[in-house]
Coordinates of N, CA and C and ligand atoms in Angstrom, one line a residue:
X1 N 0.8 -1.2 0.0 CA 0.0 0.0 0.0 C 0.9 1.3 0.0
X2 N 0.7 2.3 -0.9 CA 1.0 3.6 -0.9 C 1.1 4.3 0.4
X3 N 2.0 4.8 1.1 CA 2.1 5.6 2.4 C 2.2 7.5 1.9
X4 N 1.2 7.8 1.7 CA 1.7 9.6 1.5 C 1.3 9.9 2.8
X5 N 2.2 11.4 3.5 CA 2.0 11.8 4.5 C 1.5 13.0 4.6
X6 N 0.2 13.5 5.1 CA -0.6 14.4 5.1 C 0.3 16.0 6.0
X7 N 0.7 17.1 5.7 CA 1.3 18.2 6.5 C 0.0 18.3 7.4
X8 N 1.0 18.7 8.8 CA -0.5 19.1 9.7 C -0.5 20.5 9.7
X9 N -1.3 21.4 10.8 CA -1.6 22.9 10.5 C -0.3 23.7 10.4
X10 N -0.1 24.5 10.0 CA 1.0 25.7 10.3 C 0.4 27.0 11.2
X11 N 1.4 26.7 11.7 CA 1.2 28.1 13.3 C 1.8 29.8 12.6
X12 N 0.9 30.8 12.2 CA 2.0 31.6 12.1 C 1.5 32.8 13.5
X13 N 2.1 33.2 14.0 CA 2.2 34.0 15.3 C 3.1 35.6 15.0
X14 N 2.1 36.1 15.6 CA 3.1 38.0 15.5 C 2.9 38.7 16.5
X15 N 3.7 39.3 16.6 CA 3.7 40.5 17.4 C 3.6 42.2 16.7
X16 N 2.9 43.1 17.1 CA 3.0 44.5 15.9 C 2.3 45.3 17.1
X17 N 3.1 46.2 16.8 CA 2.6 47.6 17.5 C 1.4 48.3 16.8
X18 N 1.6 48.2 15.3 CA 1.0 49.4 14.6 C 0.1 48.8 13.4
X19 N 0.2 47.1 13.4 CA -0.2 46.1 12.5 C 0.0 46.1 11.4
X20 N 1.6 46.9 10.8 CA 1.6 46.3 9.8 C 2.6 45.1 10.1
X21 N 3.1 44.5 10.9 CA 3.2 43.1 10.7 C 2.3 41.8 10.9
X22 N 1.3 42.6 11.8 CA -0.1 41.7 11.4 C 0.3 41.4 10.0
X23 N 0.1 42.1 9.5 CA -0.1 42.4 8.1 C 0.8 41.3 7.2
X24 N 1.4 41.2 7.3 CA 2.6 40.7 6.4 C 2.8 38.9 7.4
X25 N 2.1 39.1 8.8 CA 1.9 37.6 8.8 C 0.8 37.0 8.3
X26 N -0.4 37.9 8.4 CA -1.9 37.2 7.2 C -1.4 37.3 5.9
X27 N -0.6 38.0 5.0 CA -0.2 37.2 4.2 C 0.7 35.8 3.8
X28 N 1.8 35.9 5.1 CA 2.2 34.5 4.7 C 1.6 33.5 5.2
X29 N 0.6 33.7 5.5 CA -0.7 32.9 6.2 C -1.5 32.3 4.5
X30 N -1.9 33.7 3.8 CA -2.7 33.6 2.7 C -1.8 32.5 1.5
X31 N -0.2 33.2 1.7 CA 0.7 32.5 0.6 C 0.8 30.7 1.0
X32 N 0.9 30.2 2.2 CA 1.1 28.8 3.3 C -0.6 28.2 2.4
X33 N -1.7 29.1 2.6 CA -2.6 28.1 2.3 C -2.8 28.3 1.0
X34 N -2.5 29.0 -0.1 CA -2.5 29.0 -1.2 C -1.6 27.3 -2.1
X35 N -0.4 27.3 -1.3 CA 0.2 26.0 -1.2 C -0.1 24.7 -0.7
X36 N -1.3 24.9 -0.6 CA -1.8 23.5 0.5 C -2.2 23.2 1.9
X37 N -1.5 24.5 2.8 CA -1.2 23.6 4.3 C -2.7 24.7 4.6
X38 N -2.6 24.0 5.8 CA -3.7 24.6 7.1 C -3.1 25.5 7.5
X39 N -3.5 26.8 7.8 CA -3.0 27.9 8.4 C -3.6 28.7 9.3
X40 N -3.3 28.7 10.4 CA -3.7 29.2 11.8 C -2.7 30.7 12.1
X41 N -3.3 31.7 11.8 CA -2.7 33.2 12.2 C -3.2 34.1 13.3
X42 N -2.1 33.8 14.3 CA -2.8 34.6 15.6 C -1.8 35.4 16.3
X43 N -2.1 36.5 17.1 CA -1.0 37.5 17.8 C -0.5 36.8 18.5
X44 N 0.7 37.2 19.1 CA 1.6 36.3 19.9 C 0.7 36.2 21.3
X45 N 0.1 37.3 21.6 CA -0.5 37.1 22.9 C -2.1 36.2 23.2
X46 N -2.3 35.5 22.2 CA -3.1 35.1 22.0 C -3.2 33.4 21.2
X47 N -2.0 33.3 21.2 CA -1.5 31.8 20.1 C -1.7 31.1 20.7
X48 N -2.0 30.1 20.5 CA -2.2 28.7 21.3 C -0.5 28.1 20.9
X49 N -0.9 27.1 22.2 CA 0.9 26.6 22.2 C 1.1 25.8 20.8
X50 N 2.7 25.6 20.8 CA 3.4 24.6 19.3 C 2.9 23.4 19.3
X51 N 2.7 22.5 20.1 CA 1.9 21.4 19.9 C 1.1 21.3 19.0
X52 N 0.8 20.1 18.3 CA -0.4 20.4 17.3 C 0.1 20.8 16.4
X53 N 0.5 21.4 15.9 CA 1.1 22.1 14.5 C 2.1 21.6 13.8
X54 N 2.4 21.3 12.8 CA 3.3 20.8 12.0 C 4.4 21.9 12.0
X55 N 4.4 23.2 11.8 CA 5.4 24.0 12.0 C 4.7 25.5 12.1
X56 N 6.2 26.2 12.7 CA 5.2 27.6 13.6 C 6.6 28.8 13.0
X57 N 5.9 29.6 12.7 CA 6.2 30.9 12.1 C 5.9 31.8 13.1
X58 N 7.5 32.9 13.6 CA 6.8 34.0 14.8 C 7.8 34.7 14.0
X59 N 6.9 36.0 14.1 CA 7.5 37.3 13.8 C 7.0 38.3 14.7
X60 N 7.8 39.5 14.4 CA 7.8 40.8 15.5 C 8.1 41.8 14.5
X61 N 7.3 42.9 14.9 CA 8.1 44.2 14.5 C 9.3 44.4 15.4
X62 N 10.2 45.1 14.8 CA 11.6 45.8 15.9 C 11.3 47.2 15.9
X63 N 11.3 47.3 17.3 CA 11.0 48.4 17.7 C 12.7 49.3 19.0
X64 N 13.1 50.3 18.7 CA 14.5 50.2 19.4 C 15.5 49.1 19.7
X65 N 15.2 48.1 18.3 CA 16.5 47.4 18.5 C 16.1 46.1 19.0
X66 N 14.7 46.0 19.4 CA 14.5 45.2 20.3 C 12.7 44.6 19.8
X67 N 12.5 43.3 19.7 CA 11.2 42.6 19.4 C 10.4 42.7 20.0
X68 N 8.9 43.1 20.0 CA 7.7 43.2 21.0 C 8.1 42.1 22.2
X69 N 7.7 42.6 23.0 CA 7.6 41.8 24.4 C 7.0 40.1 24.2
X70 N 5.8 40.6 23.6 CA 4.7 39.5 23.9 C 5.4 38.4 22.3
X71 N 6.1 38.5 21.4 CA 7.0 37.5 20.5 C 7.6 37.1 21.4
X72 N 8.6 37.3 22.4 CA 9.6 37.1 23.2 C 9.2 36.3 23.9
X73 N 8.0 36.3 24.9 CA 7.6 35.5 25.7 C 7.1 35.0 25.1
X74 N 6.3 34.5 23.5 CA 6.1 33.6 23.3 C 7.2 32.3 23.2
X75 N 8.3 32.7 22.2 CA 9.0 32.1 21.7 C 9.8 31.3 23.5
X76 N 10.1 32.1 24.2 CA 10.6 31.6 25.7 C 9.9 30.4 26.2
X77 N 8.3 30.7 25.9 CA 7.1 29.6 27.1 C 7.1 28.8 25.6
X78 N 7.4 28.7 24.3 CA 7.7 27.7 23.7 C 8.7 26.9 23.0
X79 N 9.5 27.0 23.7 CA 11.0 27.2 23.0 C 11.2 25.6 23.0
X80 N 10.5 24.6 24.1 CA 11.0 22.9 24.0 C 10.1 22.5 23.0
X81 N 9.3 23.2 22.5 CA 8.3 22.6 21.6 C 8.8 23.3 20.6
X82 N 9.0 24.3 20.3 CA 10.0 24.9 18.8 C 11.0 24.2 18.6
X83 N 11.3 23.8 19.2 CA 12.7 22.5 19.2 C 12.4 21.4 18.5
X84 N 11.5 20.5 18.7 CA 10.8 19.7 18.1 C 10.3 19.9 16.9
X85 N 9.9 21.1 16.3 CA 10.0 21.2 14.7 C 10.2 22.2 13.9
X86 N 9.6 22.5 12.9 CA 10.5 23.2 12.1 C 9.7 24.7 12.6
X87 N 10.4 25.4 13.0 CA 10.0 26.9 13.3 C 11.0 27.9 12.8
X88 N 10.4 29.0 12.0 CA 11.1 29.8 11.0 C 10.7 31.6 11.7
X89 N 11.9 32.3 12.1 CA 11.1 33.7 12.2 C 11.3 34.4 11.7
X90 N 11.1 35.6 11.3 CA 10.8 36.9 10.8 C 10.5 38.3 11.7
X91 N 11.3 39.2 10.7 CA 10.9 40.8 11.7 C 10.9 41.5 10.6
X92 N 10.5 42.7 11.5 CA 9.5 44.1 10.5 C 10.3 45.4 10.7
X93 N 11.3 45.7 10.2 CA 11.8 47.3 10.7 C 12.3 48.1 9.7
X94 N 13.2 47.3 9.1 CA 14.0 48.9 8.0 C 13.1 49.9 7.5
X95 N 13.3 50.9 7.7 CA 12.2 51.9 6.8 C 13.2 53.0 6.5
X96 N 13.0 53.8 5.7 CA 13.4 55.2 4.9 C 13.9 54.7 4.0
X97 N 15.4 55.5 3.3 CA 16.2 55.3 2.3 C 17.2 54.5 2.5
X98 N 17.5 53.9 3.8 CA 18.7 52.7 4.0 C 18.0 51.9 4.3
X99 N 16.4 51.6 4.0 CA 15.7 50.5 4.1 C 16.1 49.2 3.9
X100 N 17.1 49.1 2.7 CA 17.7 48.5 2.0 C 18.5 47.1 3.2
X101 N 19.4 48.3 4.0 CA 19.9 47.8 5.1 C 19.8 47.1 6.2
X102 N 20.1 45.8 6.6 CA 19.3 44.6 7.5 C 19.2 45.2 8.7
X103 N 18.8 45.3 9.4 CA 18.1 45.2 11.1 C 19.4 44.0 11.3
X104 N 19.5 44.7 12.5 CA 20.1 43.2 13.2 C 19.2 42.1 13.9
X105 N 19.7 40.9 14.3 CA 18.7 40.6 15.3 C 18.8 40.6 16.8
X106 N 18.0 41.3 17.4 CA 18.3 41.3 19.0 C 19.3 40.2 19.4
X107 N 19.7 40.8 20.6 CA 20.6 39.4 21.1 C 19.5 38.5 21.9
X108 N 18.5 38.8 22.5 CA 17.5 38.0 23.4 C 17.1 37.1 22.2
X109 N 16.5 37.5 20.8 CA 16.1 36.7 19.6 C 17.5 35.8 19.2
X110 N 18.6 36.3 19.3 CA 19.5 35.2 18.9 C 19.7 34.6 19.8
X111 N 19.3 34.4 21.0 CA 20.0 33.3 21.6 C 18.9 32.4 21.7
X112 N 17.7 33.0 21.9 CA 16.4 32.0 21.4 C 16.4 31.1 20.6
X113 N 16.8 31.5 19.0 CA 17.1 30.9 18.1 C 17.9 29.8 18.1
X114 N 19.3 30.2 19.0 CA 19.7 29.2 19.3 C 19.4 28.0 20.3
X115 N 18.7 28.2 21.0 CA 17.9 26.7 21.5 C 16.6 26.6 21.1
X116 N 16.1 26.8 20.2 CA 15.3 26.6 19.7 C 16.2 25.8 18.0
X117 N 16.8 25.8 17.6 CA 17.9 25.7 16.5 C 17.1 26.3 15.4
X118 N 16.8 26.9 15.3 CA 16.4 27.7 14.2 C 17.4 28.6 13.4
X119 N 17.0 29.4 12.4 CA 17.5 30.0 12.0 C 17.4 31.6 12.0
X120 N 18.1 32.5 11.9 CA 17.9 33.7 12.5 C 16.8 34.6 11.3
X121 N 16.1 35.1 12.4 CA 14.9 35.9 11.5 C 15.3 36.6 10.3
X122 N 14.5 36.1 8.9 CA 14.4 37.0 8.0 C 13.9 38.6 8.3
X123 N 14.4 39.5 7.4 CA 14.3 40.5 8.2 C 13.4 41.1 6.6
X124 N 12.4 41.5 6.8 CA 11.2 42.4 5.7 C 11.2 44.2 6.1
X125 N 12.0 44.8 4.9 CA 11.2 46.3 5.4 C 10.0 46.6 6.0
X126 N 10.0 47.8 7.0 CA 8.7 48.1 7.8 C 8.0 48.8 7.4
X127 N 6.8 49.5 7.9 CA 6.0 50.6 7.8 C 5.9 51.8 8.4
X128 N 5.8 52.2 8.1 CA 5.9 53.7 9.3 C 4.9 54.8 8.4
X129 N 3.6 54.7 8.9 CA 2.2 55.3 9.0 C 1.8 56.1 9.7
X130 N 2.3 57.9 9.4 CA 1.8 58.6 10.3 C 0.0 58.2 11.0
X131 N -0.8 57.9 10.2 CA -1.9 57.4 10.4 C -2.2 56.5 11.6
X132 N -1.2 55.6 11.9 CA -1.4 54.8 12.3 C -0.3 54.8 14.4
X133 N 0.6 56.4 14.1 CA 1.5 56.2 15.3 C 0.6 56.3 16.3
X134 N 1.0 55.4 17.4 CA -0.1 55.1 18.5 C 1.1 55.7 19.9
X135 N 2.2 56.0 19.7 CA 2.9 56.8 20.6 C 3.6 57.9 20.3
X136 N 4.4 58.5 21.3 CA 4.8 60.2 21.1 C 5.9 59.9 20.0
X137 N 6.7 58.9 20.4 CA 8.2 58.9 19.5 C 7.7 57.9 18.3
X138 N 6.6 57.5 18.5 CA 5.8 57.0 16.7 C 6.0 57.9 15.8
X139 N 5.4 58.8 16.6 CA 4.7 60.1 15.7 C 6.0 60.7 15.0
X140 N 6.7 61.6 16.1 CA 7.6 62.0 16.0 C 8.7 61.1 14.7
X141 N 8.7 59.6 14.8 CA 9.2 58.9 13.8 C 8.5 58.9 12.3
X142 N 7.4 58.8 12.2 CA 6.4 58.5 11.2 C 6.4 59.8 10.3
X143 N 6.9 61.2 11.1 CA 6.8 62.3 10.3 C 7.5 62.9 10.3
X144 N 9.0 62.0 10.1 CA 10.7 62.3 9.3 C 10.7 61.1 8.3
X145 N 11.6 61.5 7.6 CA 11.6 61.0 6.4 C 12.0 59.8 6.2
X146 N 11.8 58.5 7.4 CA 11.6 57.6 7.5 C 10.5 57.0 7.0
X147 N 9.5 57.7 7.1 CA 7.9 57.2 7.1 C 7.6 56.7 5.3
X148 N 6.9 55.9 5.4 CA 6.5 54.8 4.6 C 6.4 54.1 4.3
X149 N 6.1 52.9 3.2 CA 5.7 51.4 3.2 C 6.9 50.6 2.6
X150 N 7.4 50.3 3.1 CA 8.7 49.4 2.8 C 8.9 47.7 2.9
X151 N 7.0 48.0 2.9 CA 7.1 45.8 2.8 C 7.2 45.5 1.4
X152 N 8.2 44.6 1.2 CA 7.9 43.8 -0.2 C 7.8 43.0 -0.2
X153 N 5.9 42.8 -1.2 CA 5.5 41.9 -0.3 C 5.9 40.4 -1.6
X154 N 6.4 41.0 -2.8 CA 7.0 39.6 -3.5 C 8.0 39.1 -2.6
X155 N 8.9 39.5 -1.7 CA 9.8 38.8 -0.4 C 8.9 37.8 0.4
X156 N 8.1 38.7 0.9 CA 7.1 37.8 1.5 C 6.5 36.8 1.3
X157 N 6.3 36.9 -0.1 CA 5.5 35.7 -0.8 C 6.6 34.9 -1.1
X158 N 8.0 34.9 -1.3 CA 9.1 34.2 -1.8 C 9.6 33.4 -0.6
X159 N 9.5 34.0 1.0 CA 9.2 33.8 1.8 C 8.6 32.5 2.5
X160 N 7.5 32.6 2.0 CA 6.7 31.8 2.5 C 6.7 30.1 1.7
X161 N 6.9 30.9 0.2 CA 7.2 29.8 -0.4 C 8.2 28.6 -0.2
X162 N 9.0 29.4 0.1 CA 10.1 29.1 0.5 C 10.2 28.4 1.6
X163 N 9.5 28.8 3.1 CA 9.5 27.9 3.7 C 8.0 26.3 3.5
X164 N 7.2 26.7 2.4 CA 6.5 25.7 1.6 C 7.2 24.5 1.6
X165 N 8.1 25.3 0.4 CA 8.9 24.3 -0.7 C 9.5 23.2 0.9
X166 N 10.7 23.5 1.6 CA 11.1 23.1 2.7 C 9.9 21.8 3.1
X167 N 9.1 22.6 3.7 CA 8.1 21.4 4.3 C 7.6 20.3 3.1
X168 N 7.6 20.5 2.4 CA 6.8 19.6 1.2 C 7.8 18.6 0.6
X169 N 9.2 19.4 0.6 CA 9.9 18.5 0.1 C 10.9 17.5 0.8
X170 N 10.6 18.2 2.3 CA 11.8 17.6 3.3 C 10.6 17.3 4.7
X171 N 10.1 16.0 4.5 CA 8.6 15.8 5.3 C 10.1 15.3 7.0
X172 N 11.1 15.0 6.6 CA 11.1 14.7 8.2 C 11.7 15.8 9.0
X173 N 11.7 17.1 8.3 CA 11.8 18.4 8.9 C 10.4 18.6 9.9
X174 N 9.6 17.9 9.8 CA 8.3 18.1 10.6 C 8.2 17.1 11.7
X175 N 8.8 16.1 11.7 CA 9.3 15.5 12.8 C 8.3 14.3 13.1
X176 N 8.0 14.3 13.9 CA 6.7 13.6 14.4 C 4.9 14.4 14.2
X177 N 5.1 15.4 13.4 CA 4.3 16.3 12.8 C 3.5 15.8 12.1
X178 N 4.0 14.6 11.6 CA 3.8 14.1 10.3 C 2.7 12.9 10.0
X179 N 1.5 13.1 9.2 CA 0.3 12.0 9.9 C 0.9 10.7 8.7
X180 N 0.9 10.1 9.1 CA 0.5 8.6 7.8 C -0.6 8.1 7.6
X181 N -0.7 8.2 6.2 CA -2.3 7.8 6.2 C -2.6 6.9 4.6
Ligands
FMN1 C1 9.2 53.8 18.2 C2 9.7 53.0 17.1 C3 11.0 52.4 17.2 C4 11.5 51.7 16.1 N1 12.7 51.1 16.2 C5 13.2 50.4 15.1 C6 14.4 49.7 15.2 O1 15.1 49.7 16.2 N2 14.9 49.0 14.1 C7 14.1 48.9 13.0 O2 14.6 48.3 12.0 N3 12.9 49.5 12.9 C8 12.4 50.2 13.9 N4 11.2 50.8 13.8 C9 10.4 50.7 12.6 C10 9.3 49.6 12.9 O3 9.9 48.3 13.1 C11 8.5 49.5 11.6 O4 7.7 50.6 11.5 C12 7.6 48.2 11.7 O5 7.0 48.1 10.4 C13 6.5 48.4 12.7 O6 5.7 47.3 12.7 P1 4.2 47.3 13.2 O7 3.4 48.2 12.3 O8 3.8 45.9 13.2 O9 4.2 47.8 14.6 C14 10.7 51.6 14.9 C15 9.4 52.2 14.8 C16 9.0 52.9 15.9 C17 7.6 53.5 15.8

């Protein structure tokens, strides 16, 4: 008898101050189920744990250098379960004309990374939406010549694919994730 293995859900999880990384994780949510998988997109403060899931996607905006709070504590209260499969992250920051230029990643996010064995967050230009600054040094940021839309979202989509392709083609990257049926 034929053995194909069914992918189970994909977890994608964010953190965003100002949502545009909401943003950019419902789409790699939209790109994940365009390819097949089950896709579950929720704020970090609000995710149900890595169990269950065939693999989990967390991202953050960077905000001074440093990931929302509530990514951090996710990634921390699931870090033995990120361990167990394939978990890929992402962050949201460059903006203006050196947008170009990577964000680093926190050191709290790289050391995560590293027991979690992952690999260190892709980094997507940010947003910066006078419309949308919800604090004084938002504002103040959003209206210098930083401000603008700096997601590209063909990255995103290449992105996602990308981590697709991975799962589809490399089934014991999902570990015990993996149903037989
Ligand atoms: C107060 C503030 C601090 C920021 N600090 C950084 C930073 O240290 N590095 C960076 O690359 N981007 C930084 N940014 C840009 C944001 O990461 C970017 O606007 C991102 O898209 C915000 O995501 P959100 O809309 O999900 O909150 C900062 C933005 C604000 C408003």
């Amino acid at each position: 008898m034929d053995r194909k293995f069914v992918m189970e859900k994909v977890l994608v999880v964010f953190a965003s101050r100002m949502g545009s990384t909401g943003e950019i994780a419902a789409e790699i949510g939209k790109q994940l189920t365009r390819r097949g998988f089950e896709v579950d997109v929720y704020p970090a403060r609000e995710a149900p744990d890595a169990p269950g899931y065939g693999a989990v996607i967390v991202g953050s905006g960077v905000y001074l250098r440093r990931w929302h709070p509530d990514a951090v504590r996710y990634l921390k209260a699931q870090a033995p379960d990120l361990a167990e499969r394939s978990t890929f992250l992402f962050q949201s920051g460059p903006c203006g004309p050196t947008s170009e230029t990577s964000t680093s990643t926190p050191h709290t996010v790289a050391t995560l990374c590293c027991h979690i064995g992952a690999n260190p967050p892709t980094t997507f230009g940010g947003n910066l939406d006078p419309a949308k600054a919800n604090s004084l040094l938002a504002r103040l940021i959003t209206h210098s010549d930083l401000a603008g839309d700096f997601r590209d979202w063909t990255q995103i989509h290449t992105y996602a694919d990308t981590i697709a392709d991975q799962l589809h083609t490399n089934p014991a990257m999902t570990g015990r994730t993996l149903t037989a049926v």
